[in-house]
Amino acid sequence: MAENPLFAPSSLPYQLPPFADIREEHYLPAFERGMAEQLAEVDAIAGSAEPPTFDNTIAALERSGRLLARTATAFYSVAASASTDGIMEIEKRISPELTKHSDAIRLNRPLWARVKQVSTEDPEEAWLLEKYREDFVRAGADLSETEQERLRQLNEELSRLSTEFAQNLMRASTESALVVDDPKELDGFDEDRISSLRRDDKYVLPLLNFTNQPGLVQLTDRDVGRRLYTLSVERAPQNFGLAIRMATLRAERARLLGFPNHAAYSVADQTAKTVEAVEEMLGQLVGPAVRNARKEAETLAGQAGFPIEPWDWSFYSEKVRQARYDFDASAMRPYFELDRVYRDGVFHAATLLYGITFTERPDLRGYHEDVRIFEVFNEDGSVLGLFALDPYAREGKRGGAWMNNLVDQSLLFGEKPVVVNNLNVTKPAAGPTLLTYDEVNTAFHEFGHALHGLFSEVRFPRVSGTSVPRDFVEYPSQVNEMWITWPEVLANYARHHETGEPMPAELVEKMKAAEQFNQGFMTVEYLAATLLDWAWHKLEPGQEVADAEAFEQAALEAAGIAFPPVRPRYRTNYFAHIFAGGYSAGYYSYIWSEVLDAESVEWFKENGGLKRENGDHFRRTLLSRGGATDPLTAFREFRGREASIEPLLKRRGLT
Ligand SMILES: [Zn+2]
């Protein structure tokens, strides 16, 4: 084990983890040594004979645990994107250990006593100190020994359950895949697509993230659509039981920590702050959204000639878009070639706005051969960081799209950011990768998170880049979506992959007109998932749930969002955001952030759009601040005033 590459800091540029040298058996020893090292560091801080200062306590904590952080970053990137049975085993074993480890720090009484005594005049330090105090209190630092003992048990079990939930779900995407013998049943898919699904003498279509599988748009055989949809909503049924158990444990934990339920605990350190604030906002949206979806359902039924079932929705809404707006979404794909979308679209927009440029570094390797790495430069030629792109779906990769850091920017360590964007685009058997419009949207969205990470210019890793409240973090990424159809940008990247011809202007116009249709569906699907999350996390200790599916139905009805043709974007059994991610009682964050997003889009438009000055203003006031300041203060500095909900209501057709 002498040459475990995780033991020493990476010698690669930007401290990129040395994935080419790391083998599965390196992780556990590195985790173990990393935890032991950090505990020793923490003991030294807690037991210091010096009077507590910011530097010997808070900054010292920031400097601790370097090996552990390095190991966890590399490991969890692999576990999310290129997992194997071996990695899953390690994950199962290590997740509860890590939970125990973080409790050992946050529940360390002498350490907490010192943290409470620290004071500082420096604003960035004061903000970080406040974050630390909040972290300690929220982790239970003020509870009695017996309460802390129970808290440790709850955290450990929750951590185990959450790993189990995620792993069940990852397996379900192939175990519950749609399998057909006769390729005729896949009518609607093109030849290439069908041949890429071939496995021996069968055709296998794996499940993707959402309730509404993207294949439903094209599949013409209604019964095949029904089967695919049913497989989707019924996948990973063992997760229903896990969800009940997790919601129950979270309710108990929230009560221990002095909150009526997990939702109240969860929003207390968010920009929303209270359950009432979230409910007031959601309350404004539900009624109009359901009315819009009902109208859309009538239109679809008119098109189909029969009442719409949930598995019909995608297919017939596409038909309506074709009939009513003369728009065919598949006509766009030849204009969205992956490389070009990035080089001439995503990157190009960032160059026009922020002056940054990108150079691919084929000499640098990610955790999988499909990961591509780019070096990013400021306008003056100085280096900014690395951007890694992992576009393709694969077995062992979780669903959806996300951004994460491989290295956190911090002035403390003089480290530049290394950020990754993960997508789940189907890799073609051969030829260019053509994207759907939704996938282009995802590319711009995730790159908005990447910019938030890359532009970070803060002192401490704890508040680097996207380390902001969850109900704020989606805001910069949503803003970046505004450039997708910005004329200068679109004309630059949307070119036919064979002829190089620009996308016809009328196709773009039709697409924009057609976008208005289906807003009801999208808002209801999203709100239903949000309210389901909310219901699970407003459970109070002692409230028993016997049947998760019955609970789900009752919750949707009680919230006024139950509309049979439109089910939640995620049902309980595959709602990884809330049972295996960081979004418990936090799925509202997307629409909450969209208030700031809609306001910011207006600001850009009022100020001349895609201009360097505008990019610089957004970068300076907001993106570079990371989590090192109050997020709403940063927003006010950017916008010049408080946000109002009106632009959002207008955008979603909810006025
Ligand atoms: Zn996002």
PDB file of C-alpha atoms and ligand atoms in Angstrom, residues 401-403 445-446 449 473-474 477-478 583 590, ligand 1:
ATOM      1  CA  ALA A 401     -27.564  15.616 -14.676  1.00  0.00           C
ATOM      2  CA  TRP A 402     -25.456  17.346 -12.084  1.00  0.00           C
ATOM      3  CA  MET A 403     -22.353  19.367 -11.361  1.00  0.00           C
ATOM      4  CA  HIS A 445     -28.096  24.594 -17.086  1.00  0.00           C
ATOM      5  CA  GLU A 446     -25.294  22.448 -15.703  1.00  0.00           C
ATOM      6  CA  HIS A 449     -23.443  25.581 -12.013  1.00  0.00           C
ATOM      7  CA  VAL A 473     -27.983  27.111  -5.830  1.00  0.00           C
ATOM      8  CA  GLU A 474     -30.279  26.501  -8.810  1.00  0.00           C
ATOM      9  CA  SER A 477     -27.692  27.622 -13.419  1.00  0.00           C
ATOM     10  CA  GLN A 478     -31.196  28.627 -14.461  1.00  0.00           C
ATOM     11  CA  TYR A 583     -32.952  17.755  -1.307  1.00  0.00           C
ATOM     12  CA  TYR A 590     -36.080  24.864  -8.136  1.00  0.00           C
TER      13      TYR A 590
HETATM   14 ZN    ZN B   1     -29.258  22.390 -11.335  1.00  0.00          ZN
END
